[in-house]
Coordinates of C-alpha atoms and ligand atoms in Angstrom, one line a residue:
M21 CA -110.5 -47.8 -5.2
F22 CA -109.2 -48.4 -1.7
S23 CA -108.8 -46.3 1.4
R24 CA -105.7 -44.1 1.4
T25 CA -105.6 -43.4 5.1
S26 CA -105.1 -47.0 5.8
T27 CA -102.6 -47.4 3.0
V28 CA -100.4 -44.7 4.4
A29 CA -100.6 -46.0 7.9
F30 CA -99.8 -49.5 6.8
A31 CA -96.9 -48.4 4.6
L32 CA -95.3 -46.4 7.4
A33 CA -95.7 -49.1 9.9
T34 CA -94.2 -51.8 7.7
L35 CA -91.0 -50.1 6.5
P36 CA -88.2 -52.4 7.4
S37 CA -85.8 -51.1 10.1
F38 CA -82.2 -51.8 9.2
T39 CA -80.1 -54.1 11.3
A40 CA -77.1 -54.9 9.2
A41 CA -75.0 -57.3 11.0
L42 CA -73.2 -60.1 9.4
P43 CA -71.4 -62.5 11.7
P44 CA -67.8 -61.5 12.3
R45 CA -65.5 -63.0 9.7
S46 CA -62.1 -64.5 10.2
N47 CA -61.6 -64.4 6.4
V48 CA -60.4 -60.7 6.0
C49 CA -58.8 -59.1 3.0
N50 CA -57.3 -55.6 3.2
V51 CA -57.1 -53.9 -0.2
E52 CA -53.8 -52.2 -0.8
Q53 CA -53.4 -49.1 -3.1
P54 CA -50.2 -49.7 -5.1
T55 CA -47.5 -47.5 -3.8
D56 CA -46.7 -46.2 -7.3
G57 CA -50.2 -44.7 -7.5
T58 CA -51.4 -46.9 -10.3
D59 CA -54.7 -48.8 -10.7
A60 CA -55.9 -50.5 -7.5
V61 CA -58.4 -52.7 -9.4
P62 CA -56.2 -55.8 -9.7
N63 CA -55.8 -55.7 -5.9
I64 CA -59.5 -55.3 -5.5
L65 CA -60.2 -58.3 -7.7
D66 CA -57.6 -60.3 -5.9
A67 CA -59.3 -59.5 -2.5
I68 CA -62.6 -60.6 -4.0
D69 CA -61.1 -63.8 -5.2
K70 CA -59.9 -64.6 -1.7
C71 CA -62.7 -63.1 0.5
G72 CA -65.6 -62.7 -1.9
T73 CA -67.4 -65.6 -0.3
D74 CA -68.1 -65.6 3.5
G75 CA -65.4 -62.9 4.0
R76 CA -64.7 -59.3 4.9
I77 CA -63.0 -56.8 2.5
V78 CA -61.5 -53.6 3.9
F79 CA -60.6 -50.5 2.1
S80 CA -58.4 -48.6 4.4
E81 CA -58.2 -44.9 5.1
T82 CA -56.5 -43.9 1.9
T83 CA -57.3 -43.0 -1.7
Y84 CA -57.6 -45.8 -4.2
N85 CA -56.9 -45.2 -7.9
I86 CA -59.8 -46.9 -9.9
S87 CA -58.8 -47.1 -13.5
S88 CA -60.6 -50.3 -14.8
V89 CA -64.1 -51.4 -15.0
M90 CA -65.3 -54.1 -12.5
N91 CA -68.0 -56.7 -12.7
T92 CA -68.1 -58.4 -9.3
Y93 CA -70.3 -60.8 -7.4
L94 CA -70.0 -61.4 -3.6
T95 CA -71.8 -63.9 -1.4
N96 CA -72.1 -63.3 2.4
V97 CA -69.6 -60.5 2.5
E98 CA -69.0 -57.4 4.5
V99 CA -67.3 -54.6 2.6
D100 CA -65.9 -51.9 4.9
V101 CA -64.9 -48.7 3.1
Q102 CA -62.9 -46.4 5.3
G103 CA -61.2 -44.4 2.5
T104 CA -62.0 -43.0 -1.0
L105 CA -62.3 -44.9 -4.2
Q106 CA -61.4 -42.4 -6.9
W107 CA -62.2 -43.0 -10.6
S108 CA -59.6 -41.9 -13.0
T109 CA -60.2 -38.9 -15.3
N110 CA -59.3 -40.6 -18.6
I111 CA -62.7 -40.2 -20.4
D112 CA -61.6 -42.0 -23.6
H113 CA -60.6 -45.0 -21.6
W114 CA -64.0 -45.2 -19.9
L115 CA -65.9 -44.6 -23.1
N116 CA -63.9 -47.5 -24.6
T117 CA -64.5 -49.9 -21.7
S118 CA -67.7 -49.1 -19.9
L119 CA -70.0 -52.1 -19.4
P120 CA -73.5 -52.2 -20.9
V121 CA -76.4 -52.4 -18.4
G122 CA -79.0 -53.6 -20.9
Y123 CA -81.2 -50.5 -20.9
Q124 CA -81.2 -47.3 -23.0
N125 CA -77.8 -48.4 -24.3
Q126 CA -76.5 -47.2 -21.0
S127 CA -73.3 -48.4 -19.3
T128 CA -71.5 -48.5 -16.1
V129 CA -68.0 -48.8 -14.6
W130 CA -68.9 -51.2 -11.8
I131 CA -71.5 -53.9 -11.8
F132 CA -71.8 -54.7 -8.1
G133 CA -73.8 -58.0 -7.7
G134 CA -74.1 -60.4 -4.9
D135 CA -76.3 -61.9 -2.2
N136 CA -76.3 -61.1 1.5
V137 CA -73.7 -58.3 1.1
W138 CA -73.3 -55.3 3.5
L139 CA -71.3 -52.5 1.9
H140 CA -70.7 -49.7 4.4
G141 CA -68.8 -46.5 4.7
G142 CA -69.6 -45.4 8.3
G143 CA -70.3 -41.9 6.9
V144 CA -66.7 -41.4 5.7
G145 CA -66.3 -44.0 2.9
T146 CA -66.4 -42.1 -0.4
F147 CA -66.8 -43.0 -4.1
N148 CA -65.5 -40.1 -6.1
G149 CA -66.4 -40.4 -9.8
S150 CA -64.2 -37.5 -10.8
G151 CA -67.2 -36.2 -12.6
Q152 CA -65.8 -32.7 -13.1
V153 CA -64.0 -33.9 -16.2
W154 CA -67.2 -35.3 -17.6
Y155 CA -69.2 -32.1 -16.7
E156 CA -66.6 -29.9 -18.5
S157 CA -66.8 -32.1 -21.6
I158 CA -69.1 -31.7 -24.6
I159 CA -70.5 -35.2 -23.6
A160 CA -72.4 -33.6 -20.7
F161 CA -74.7 -31.8 -23.2
F162 CA -76.0 -35.0 -24.8
D163 CA -78.8 -37.1 -23.4
N164 CA -77.5 -40.6 -22.6
Y165 CA -74.2 -40.0 -24.4
P166 CA -73.1 -43.4 -25.7
R167 CA -71.1 -45.2 -23.0
R168 CA -71.0 -42.3 -20.5
P169 CA -71.0 -44.5 -17.5
H170 CA -73.0 -44.8 -14.3
Q171 CA -70.9 -44.6 -11.2
I172 CA -72.1 -48.0 -9.8
T173 CA -74.8 -50.5 -10.9
L174 CA -76.3 -52.7 -8.3
G175 CA -76.9 -55.6 -10.8
N176 CA -78.3 -58.9 -9.5
L177 CA -77.8 -57.8 -6.0
T178 CA -80.2 -59.4 -3.5
N179 CA -80.9 -59.4 0.2
S180 CA -78.2 -56.8 0.9
A181 CA -77.6 -53.4 2.4
I182 CA -75.5 -50.3 1.6
T183 CA -75.1 -47.8 4.4
G184 CA -73.2 -44.7 5.3
L185 CA -71.5 -44.1 1.9
N186 CA -70.8 -40.8 0.2
F187 CA -70.9 -40.4 -3.6
Y188 CA -69.2 -37.4 -5.1
Q189 CA -69.4 -36.2 -8.7
S190 CA -70.7 -39.2 -10.5
Q191 CA -69.8 -39.5 -14.1
M192 CA -73.5 -39.9 -15.1
W193 CA -76.3 -41.5 -13.0
T194 CA -74.9 -42.2 -9.6
M195 CA -76.5 -45.6 -8.7
S196 CA -78.5 -47.7 -11.1
I197 CA -80.3 -50.6 -9.4
I198 CA -81.1 -53.3 -12.0
N199 CA -82.4 -56.9 -11.6
S200 CA -82.1 -56.5 -7.8
S201 CA -84.3 -57.1 -4.9
D202 CA -84.6 -56.9 -1.1
L203 CA -82.2 -54.1 -0.6
H204 CA -81.9 -51.4 2.1
L205 CA -79.9 -48.3 1.1
D206 CA -79.4 -46.1 4.2
S207 CA -77.6 -42.9 5.0
I208 CA -76.3 -42.2 1.5
T209 CA -75.0 -38.8 0.6
I210 CA -74.7 -37.8 -3.0
N211 CA -73.2 -34.5 -4.2
N212 CA -73.0 -34.0 -8.0
S213 CA -72.4 -30.3 -8.2
D214 CA -70.1 -28.7 -10.7
A215 CA -67.1 -27.4 -8.8
R216 CA -66.8 -24.4 -11.1
P217 CA -68.5 -21.4 -9.5
G218 CA -71.6 -20.3 -11.3
H219 CA -71.9 -23.6 -13.3
G220 CA -74.7 -25.0 -11.2
Y221 CA -75.7 -28.6 -11.5
P222 CA -74.9 -31.0 -14.3
Q223 CA -77.7 -33.1 -16.1
N224 CA -78.1 -36.8 -16.2
T225 CA -76.5 -37.2 -12.8
D226 CA -79.5 -38.8 -11.1
G227 CA -79.1 -40.0 -7.5
A228 CA -80.6 -43.5 -8.1
D229 CA -82.6 -45.2 -10.8
T230 CA -84.4 -48.5 -10.2
L231 CA -85.1 -50.9 -13.0
F232 CA -86.5 -54.4 -13.0
S233 CA -86.1 -54.4 -9.2
N234 CA -88.4 -55.2 -6.3
N235 CA -88.5 -54.3 -2.6
I236 CA -85.9 -51.5 -2.4
T237 CA -85.8 -49.2 0.6
F238 CA -84.1 -45.9 0.6
T239 CA -83.7 -44.1 4.0
N240 CA -81.8 -41.0 5.0
W241 CA -80.5 -40.0 1.6
T242 CA -79.2 -36.6 0.9
V243 CA -79.0 -35.8 -2.8
E244 CA -77.6 -32.7 -4.5
S245 CA -77.8 -32.9 -8.2
G246 CA -79.2 -31.3 -11.3
D247 CA -81.5 -34.2 -12.2
D248 CA -83.8 -36.7 -10.7
A249 CA -83.1 -37.5 -7.0
I250 CA -84.6 -41.0 -7.1
S251 CA -86.3 -42.3 -10.2
C252 CA -88.3 -45.5 -10.5
K253 CA -88.3 -46.8 -14.0
A254 CA -89.4 -50.0 -15.8
N255 CA -90.6 -52.7 -13.4
S256 CA -90.0 -51.0 -10.2
T257 CA -92.2 -52.6 -7.5
N258 CA -92.5 -52.2 -3.7
I259 CA -90.1 -49.2 -3.5
H260 CA -90.0 -47.3 -0.2
I261 CA -88.3 -44.0 0.2
A262 CA -88.3 -42.3 3.6
N263 CA -86.5 -39.5 5.6
C264 CA -84.6 -37.9 2.7
T265 CA -83.4 -34.4 1.7
F266 CA -83.0 -33.4 -1.9
H267 CA -81.3 -30.2 -3.1
H268 CA -81.5 -28.7 -6.6
T269 CA -82.9 -32.0 -8.0
N270 CA -85.9 -32.7 -10.2
G271 CA -87.4 -34.5 -7.2
L272 CA -88.9 -38.0 -7.3
A273 CA -89.4 -39.2 -10.9
M274 CA -91.8 -42.1 -11.6
G275 CA -90.6 -43.0 -15.1
S276 CA -90.0 -42.4 -17.7
I277 CA -91.4 -45.7 -18.8
A278 CA -93.1 -47.1 -22.0
Q279 CA -90.1 -46.0 -24.1
Y280 CA -89.7 -49.5 -25.7
N281 CA -92.4 -50.2 -28.3
D282 CA -94.6 -53.2 -27.2
N283 CA -92.7 -53.9 -24.0
F284 CA -94.8 -54.4 -20.9
E285 CA -93.5 -52.3 -18.0
I286 CA -95.0 -51.4 -14.6
I287 CA -94.4 -49.2 -11.6
E288 CA -96.4 -50.4 -8.6
N289 CA -96.4 -49.9 -4.9
V290 CA -94.2 -46.9 -4.3
T291 CA -94.2 -44.9 -1.0
A292 CA -92.3 -41.8 -0.3
T293 CA -92.6 -40.2 3.2
N294 CA -90.9 -37.5 5.1
I295 CA -89.0 -35.9 2.3
S296 CA -87.6 -32.4 2.1
F297 CA -87.1 -30.7 -1.3
Y298 CA -85.0 -27.6 -1.6
D299 CA -84.8 -25.6 -4.9
S300 CA -86.2 -28.5 -6.9
T301 CA -88.2 -28.4 -10.1
Q302 CA -90.9 -30.6 -8.8
A303 CA -91.8 -32.8 -5.8
A304 CA -93.0 -36.0 -7.3
Y305 CA -93.9 -36.4 -11.0
L306 CA -94.9 -39.2 -13.4
K307 CA -93.7 -39.5 -17.0
T308 CA -94.6 -42.1 -19.6
W309 CA -93.8 -42.0 -23.3
A310 CA -96.7 -41.9 -25.7
G311 CA -98.4 -44.9 -27.2
I312 CA -96.8 -44.3 -30.6
P313 CA -93.1 -44.3 -31.0
S314 CA -91.9 -40.9 -32.0
G315 CA -89.1 -38.5 -31.5
N316 CA -86.9 -36.1 -33.3
N317 CA -83.7 -38.1 -33.3
T318 CA -81.1 -38.9 -35.8
Y319 CA -81.6 -42.6 -34.9
G320 CA -85.4 -42.5 -35.5
P321 CA -88.1 -43.0 -33.0
Y322 CA -86.2 -45.5 -30.9
P323 CA -84.3 -45.6 -27.6
P324 CA -81.9 -44.6 -26.2
N325 CA -83.1 -41.0 -26.8
A326 CA -86.5 -41.3 -28.4
G327 CA -89.2 -44.0 -28.4
G328 CA -92.6 -44.8 -27.0
G329 CA -95.3 -47.4 -27.6
G330 CA -94.7 -49.4 -24.4
R331 CA -97.6 -51.0 -22.6
G332 CA -98.2 -51.6 -18.9
Y333 CA -99.4 -49.5 -16.0
I334 CA -98.5 -47.3 -13.1
K335 CA -100.4 -48.0 -9.9
N336 CA -100.5 -47.3 -6.2
L337 CA -98.0 -44.5 -5.5
T338 CA -98.2 -42.7 -2.2
F339 CA -96.4 -39.4 -1.6
F340 CA -96.9 -38.4 2.0
D341 CA -95.5 -35.8 4.3
F342 CA -93.4 -33.6 2.0
T343 CA -91.8 -30.3 2.9
V344 CA -90.9 -28.1 -0.1
S345 CA -88.8 -25.0 -0.2
N346 CA -88.5 -22.7 -3.2
I347 CA -89.5 -25.5 -5.7
G348 CA -90.9 -24.9 -9.2
Q349 CA -87.9 -23.2 -10.8
G350 CA -90.1 -20.4 -12.1
K351 CA -92.6 -22.6 -13.9
F352 CA -93.2 -26.2 -12.8
A353 CA -96.2 -27.4 -10.9
P354 CA -95.0 -29.4 -7.9
F355 CA -97.2 -32.4 -8.8
S356 CA -97.4 -33.5 -12.3
I357 CA -98.2 -36.3 -14.8
T358 CA -97.3 -36.4 -18.5
Q359 CA -98.1 -39.3 -20.9
C360 CA -96.4 -37.8 -23.9
Y361 CA -92.9 -37.5 -22.7
F362 CA -90.7 -36.2 -25.5
A363 CA -93.4 -37.0 -28.0
N364 CA -93.5 -35.4 -31.4
E365 CA -96.6 -33.3 -30.8
S366 CA -97.0 -32.7 -34.5
I367 CA -98.5 -36.2 -34.7
P368 CA -102.3 -35.8 -34.2
N369 CA -103.6 -36.9 -30.8
I370 CA -100.2 -38.4 -29.8
C371 CA -100.7 -37.3 -26.2
D372 CA -103.9 -39.5 -26.1
S373 CA -102.2 -42.5 -27.5
S374 CA -100.7 -44.2 -24.5
T375 CA -102.4 -47.4 -23.3
M376 CA -100.4 -47.3 -20.0
Q377 CA -103.0 -46.5 -17.3
I378 CA -102.1 -44.5 -14.3
S379 CA -104.2 -45.2 -11.2
D380 CA -104.2 -44.6 -7.4
V381 CA -101.7 -41.9 -6.9
V382 CA -101.9 -39.6 -3.9
W383 CA -100.0 -36.6 -2.8
E384 CA -100.9 -36.0 0.8
D385 CA -99.7 -33.6 3.6
V386 CA -97.4 -31.4 1.5
R387 CA -96.4 -27.9 2.7
G388 CA -93.9 -25.2 1.9
T389 CA -93.0 -22.6 -0.7
V390 CA -93.2 -22.7 -4.4
N391 CA -91.5 -20.5 -7.0
N392 CA -93.6 -20.9 -10.2
S393 CA -94.9 -17.4 -10.7
G394 CA -98.2 -17.9 -8.9
G395 CA -98.8 -21.0 -11.1
D396 CA -100.6 -24.3 -10.5
V397 CA -100.3 -26.9 -7.8
G398 CA -100.9 -29.8 -10.2
S399 CA -100.6 -30.5 -13.9
F400 CA -102.0 -33.9 -14.8
Q401 CA -101.9 -34.9 -18.5
C402 CA -103.4 -38.4 -18.8
S403 CA -103.9 -40.3 -22.0
G404 CA -107.4 -40.1 -23.6
R405 CA -107.3 -43.8 -24.3
V406 CA -106.9 -44.7 -20.6
P407 CA -107.9 -41.8 -18.3
C408 CA -106.2 -41.7 -14.9
T409 CA -108.3 -42.9 -12.0
G410 CA -107.8 -42.5 -8.3
I411 CA -105.7 -39.3 -8.5
E412 CA -105.9 -37.7 -5.1
V413 CA -104.5 -34.6 -3.4
R414 CA -105.1 -34.0 0.3
D415 CA -103.9 -31.6 3.0
V416 CA -101.8 -29.3 0.8
D417 CA -100.5 -25.9 2.1
L418 CA -98.3 -24.4 -0.6
R419 CA -97.4 -20.7 -0.7
D420 CA -95.7 -18.5 -3.1
V421 CA -92.1 -18.1 -2.1
G422 CA -92.2 -14.3 -3.0
D423 CA -95.3 -12.9 -1.2
G424 CA -96.4 -15.9 0.9
S425 CA -99.8 -16.0 -0.7
V426 CA -101.5 -19.3 -0.8
L427 CA -101.0 -20.9 -4.2
G428 CA -104.1 -20.5 -6.3
G429 CA -105.1 -24.1 -6.1
G430 CA -105.0 -24.4 -9.8
Y431 CA -105.0 -27.9 -11.2
L432 CA -104.7 -28.5 -14.9
C433 CA -106.2 -31.8 -16.0
S434 CA -106.5 -33.7 -19.2
N435 CA -108.4 -37.0 -18.9
V436 CA -108.4 -37.2 -15.1
S437 CA -111.4 -39.3 -14.1
E438 CA -113.1 -38.3 -10.9
P439 CA -110.3 -36.4 -9.2
V440 CA -110.3 -36.8 -5.4
G441 CA -109.7 -33.9 -3.0
F442 CA -109.2 -31.3 -5.7
E443 CA -111.0 -29.7 -8.6
C444 CA -109.7 -29.3 -12.1
T445 CA -109.5 -25.7 -13.0
G446 CA -108.4 -26.0 -16.6
V447 CA -106.7 -28.3 -19.1
T448 CA -103.0 -29.0 -19.6
G449 CA -101.2 -27.6 -22.6
Q450 CA -100.9 -31.1 -24.0
T451 CA -104.3 -32.6 -24.6
Ligands
NAG167 C1 -54.1 -44.2 -11.9 O1 -53.7 -45.3 -12.5 C2 -53.6 -45.2 -13.9 C3 -53.3 -46.6 -14.5 O2 -52.5 -47.3 -13.7 C4 -52.5 -44.2 -14.2 O3 -52.3 -44.0 -15.6 C5 -52.8 -42.9 -13.6 O4 -51.8 -42.0 -13.8 C6 -53.1 -43.1 -12.1 N1 -53.6 -41.8 -11.6 C7 -53.1 -41.2 -10.6 C8 -53.8 -39.9 -10.1 O5 -52.0 -41.5 -10.1
NAG168 C1 -60.2 -46.1 -27.4 O1 -60.4 -46.9 -28.5 C2 -59.9 -46.4 -29.7 C3 -60.4 -47.2 -30.9 O2 -60.2 -48.6 -30.6 C4 -58.4 -46.3 -29.7 O3 -57.9 -45.7 -30.8 C5 -58.0 -45.5 -28.5 O4 -56.6 -45.5 -28.3 C6 -58.7 -45.9 -27.2 N1 -58.4 -45.0 -26.2 C7 -58.1 -45.3 -24.9 C8 -57.8 -44.2 -24.0 O5 -58.1 -46.5 -24.6
NAG169 C1 -78.5 -49.3 -28.9 O1 -78.4 -50.7 -28.7 C2 -79.1 -51.4 -29.6 C3 -79.1 -52.9 -29.2 O2 -77.9 -53.3 -28.8 C4 -78.5 -51.2 -31.0 O3 -79.2 -51.9 -32.0 C5 -78.5 -49.7 -31.3 O4 -77.8 -49.5 -32.5 C6 -77.9 -48.9 -30.2 N1 -78.2 -47.5 -30.5 C7 -77.3 -46.6 -30.4 C8 -77.7 -45.2 -30.7 O5 -76.1 -46.8 -30.1
NAG170 C1 -62.9 -35.8 -5.9 O1 -61.9 -35.8 -6.9 C2 -61.6 -34.5 -7.4 C3 -60.6 -34.7 -8.5 O2 -61.2 -35.3 -9.6 C4 -61.0 -33.7 -6.3 O3 -60.8 -32.4 -6.8 C5 -62.0 -33.6 -5.2 O4 -61.5 -32.9 -4.1 C6 -62.4 -35.0 -4.7 N1 -63.4 -34.9 -3.7 C7 -63.7 -35.8 -2.8 C8 -64.8 -35.5 -1.9 O5 -63.1 -36.8 -2.7
NAG171 C1 -78.0 -60.3 -14.1 O1 -77.8 -61.7 -14.4 C2 -78.3 -62.1 -15.6 C3 -78.2 -63.6 -15.7 O2 -77.0 -64.0 -15.4 C4 -77.5 -61.4 -16.7 O3 -78.0 -61.7 -18.0 C5 -77.7 -59.9 -16.6 O4 -76.8 -59.2 -17.5 C6 -77.3 -59.4 -15.2 N1 -77.8 -58.1 -15.0 C7 -77.1 -57.1 -14.5 C8 -77.6 -55.8 -14.5 O5 -76.0 -57.3 -14.1
NAG172 C1 -87.7 -56.5 1.7 O1 -86.3 -56.4 1.9 C2 -85.9 -56.3 3.2 C3 -84.5 -56.0 3.2 O2 -84.2 -54.7 2.9 C4 -86.3 -57.6 3.9 O3 -86.0 -57.4 5.3 C5 -87.8 -57.8 3.8 O4 -88.1 -59.1 4.3 C6 -88.2 -57.8 2.3 N1 -89.6 -57.9 2.3 C7 -90.2 -58.9 1.6 C8 -91.7 -58.8 1.6 O5 -89.6 -59.8 1.1
NAG173 C1 -78.3 -39.8 8.2 O1 -77.1 -39.8 7.4 C2 -76.1 -38.8 7.9 C3 -75.0 -38.7 6.9 O2 -74.4 -40.0 6.7 C4 -75.7 -39.2 9.3 O3 -74.8 -38.3 9.8 C5 -76.9 -39.4 10.2 O4 -76.4 -39.9 11.4 C6 -77.9 -40.3 9.6 N1 -79.1 -40.3 10.4 C7 -79.7 -41.4 10.9 C8 -80.9 -41.2 11.7 O5 -79.3 -42.5 10.6
NAG174 C1 -87.6 -41.8 9.7 O1 -87.2 -41.0 10.8 C2 -88.1 -41.1 11.9 C3 -87.7 -39.9 12.9 O2 -86.3 -40.0 13.0 C4 -87.9 -42.4 12.5 O3 -88.8 -42.6 13.7 C5 -88.4 -43.5 11.5 O4 -88.1 -44.8 12.0 C6 -87.6 -43.3 10.2 N1 -88.1 -44.2 9.2 C7 -87.4 -45.0 8.6 C8 -88.1 -45.9 7.6 O5 -86.2 -45.2 8.7
NAG175 C1 -92.0 -56.4 -16.3 O1 -93.0 -56.8 -15.5 C2 -94.1 -57.3 -16.3 C3 -95.3 -57.5 -15.3 O2 -94.9 -58.2 -14.2 C4 -93.7 -58.6 -16.9 O3 -94.8 -59.1 -17.7 C5 -92.5 -58.3 -17.8 O4 -92.0 -59.5 -18.3 C6 -91.4 -57.7 -17.0 N1 -90.3 -57.3 -17.9 C7 -89.1 -57.7 -17.7 C8 -88.1 -57.4 -18.8 O5 -88.7 -58.4 -16.8
NAG176 C1 -99.9 -49.9 -2.1 O1 -98.5 -50.0 -1.8 C2 -98.3 -50.1 -0.4 C3 -96.8 -50.0 -0.2 O2 -96.1 -51.0 -0.8 C4 -98.9 -51.3 0.2 O3 -98.7 -51.3 1.6 C5 -100.4 -51.3 -0.1 O4 -100.9 -52.6 0.4 C6 -100.6 -51.2 -1.6 N1 -102.0 -51.1 -1.8 C7 -102.6 -51.9 -2.6 C8 -104.1 -51.7 -2.8 O5 -102.0 -52.7 -3.3
NAG177 C1 -98.5 -54.4 -4.4 O1 -98.9 -54.6 -3.0 C2 -100.0 -55.4 -2.9 C3 -100.4 -55.3 -1.4 O2 -99.4 -55.6 -0.6 C4 -99.7 -56.8 -3.3 O3 -100.8 -57.6 -3.3 C5 -99.2 -56.8 -4.8 O4 -98.8 -58.0 -5.2 C6 -98.1 -55.8 -4.9 N1 -97.7 -55.7 -6.3 C7 -96.5 -56.1 -6.7 C8 -96.2 -55.9 -8.2 O5 -95.6 -56.5 -6.0
NAG178 C1 -86.0 -31.5 -35.1 O1 -84.7 -31.1 -34.6 C2 -84.1 -30.2 -35.4 C3 -82.7 -30.0 -34.9 O2 -82.7 -29.9 -33.5 C4 -84.9 -28.9 -35.3 O3 -84.3 -27.9 -36.2 C5 -86.3 -29.2 -35.9 O4 -87.2 -28.1 -35.7 C6 -87.0 -30.4 -35.1 N1 -88.2 -30.7 -35.7 C7 -89.4 -30.9 -35.0 C8 -90.6 -31.4 -35.7 O5 -89.4 -30.8 -33.8

């Protein structure tokens, strides 16, 4: 094991500071919205043809009708979004045309790839997914409904930055980050609330999901959504998250991973610091599928909506300096681990079947209020085959949102080897 204090100090000191500035370009393309209100995508692709290498592409202060999927690749380009890109509401069209992203049969309406790209919105540029029509459809009630698209996929995007953009009502996940590296995503605001009063927040509208990506930095994000704020999935490495505020989310989700039988997947080196959580279910939680494929699904125990049996590990996650307000949603422990995500618990010992070891995870300096009926601070269900090691909790001051009493300090543990900074007070429901 290694010293956490030095880890945290190091991680904070080395977060990159963003200095997005490409040299001024003489090669500038202004994208026009057709005056008859029809699809602007042909004009966008035309601008990319002309200015997609060593150029500058400008979306002016107007609303663009986006009615076709895009798969684009830019090199040394600045994209300046002053207006709104508005996706059309024709669900059948999107279900027919969305582009596969190669994971969980999911799909997207824009694969945004490139190298040395700066996409910026100066705080006003907006991507409006017109998600309301999706939220009001039956499709919203299914997990990973086939071809329900992500709003944007950063796919094969390297050495780039996205800053000052607003995302409104994404169709499904807002931003998937796949096969990408060395990105800085700064000052991003995401609001995926249902516009109908009393309907709350739709599901599967994550803020961001990283997959097969390395060295991704998120700073100054504000996310309002009914699902994960930021989720690190298969092969997410060196992910830094700082200075963010999350409303009504499920917080930071590490996983799920291990859904694909026999695949080797990892999550390693994640830091999250100075994060505020309002009305979330949890703060930061880890989820792996069990070691045996299972699931109650018409397609059998396979992805997209069931599975398990993946190998790999989760290692070195640091959650530091969190403020929480009314989190727990009546029942959740703010810190949690499960290694039998969606498992069919009628299979004997399935929760002990995972071979994916979890090690060196710390929650440190966490304060605020919890709404889980006087429940537990932590619930850590690790696999009996590979007990968790280096699970650490330090400097926690959590109080009941109702009466202000200090949360009991309960920690439910299954197969947690040598907990650091806390004592296990019981076992989790899944053993
Ligand atoms: C957007 O463009 C599509 C295809 O050109 C068209 O069918 C649709 O009516 C347009 N939407 C609006 C709001 O004008
Ligand atoms: C979607 O595809 C189906 C089957 O090919 C076709 O019947 C339908 O017209 C398409 N809908 C749209 C909106 O493109
Ligand atoms: C998911 O994709 C895989 C591989 O392309 C395919 O074999 C499978 O049938 C798909 N499953 C569903 C539920 O669409
Ligand atoms: C987004 O589009 C919807 C229509 O689908 C509209 O009602 C809403 O005002 C738009 N919001 C923003 C922020 O552009
Ligand atoms: C990235 O590029 C590879 C190789 O060209 C391609 O197979 C893959 O589909 C791309 N991935 C994404 C998410 O765009
Ligand atoms: C990580 O990405 C940032 C850009 O966001 C870059 O400045 C930095 O050099 C990268 N770090 C490493 C170790 O490659
Ligand atoms: C954070 O993002 C918000 C919304 O875009 C912006 O107003 C604010 O200036 C940003 N703060 C910093 C420190 O960049
Ligand atoms: C987070 O915010 C603090 C205070 O505004 C600032 O000093 C620090 O540089 C920010 N961190 C990052 C990684 O942007
Ligand atoms: C995921 O990472 C592991 C460990 O580095 C590697 O063995 C595996 O090939 C990666 N998977 C993919 C699909 O890139
Ligand atoms: C853990 O991850 C942090 C952040 O990437 C890194 O600074 C640190 O060196 C890592 N620790 C180990 C032991 O790998
Ligand atoms: C994690 O960070 C440590 C320390 O910086 C580094 O040695 C290791 O290679 C990193 N792991 C990955 C998968 O990048
Ligand atoms: C499987 O799902 C069906 C329909 O949702 C449900 O009736 C049944 O109880 C489930 N079986 C198990 C073993 O969970």
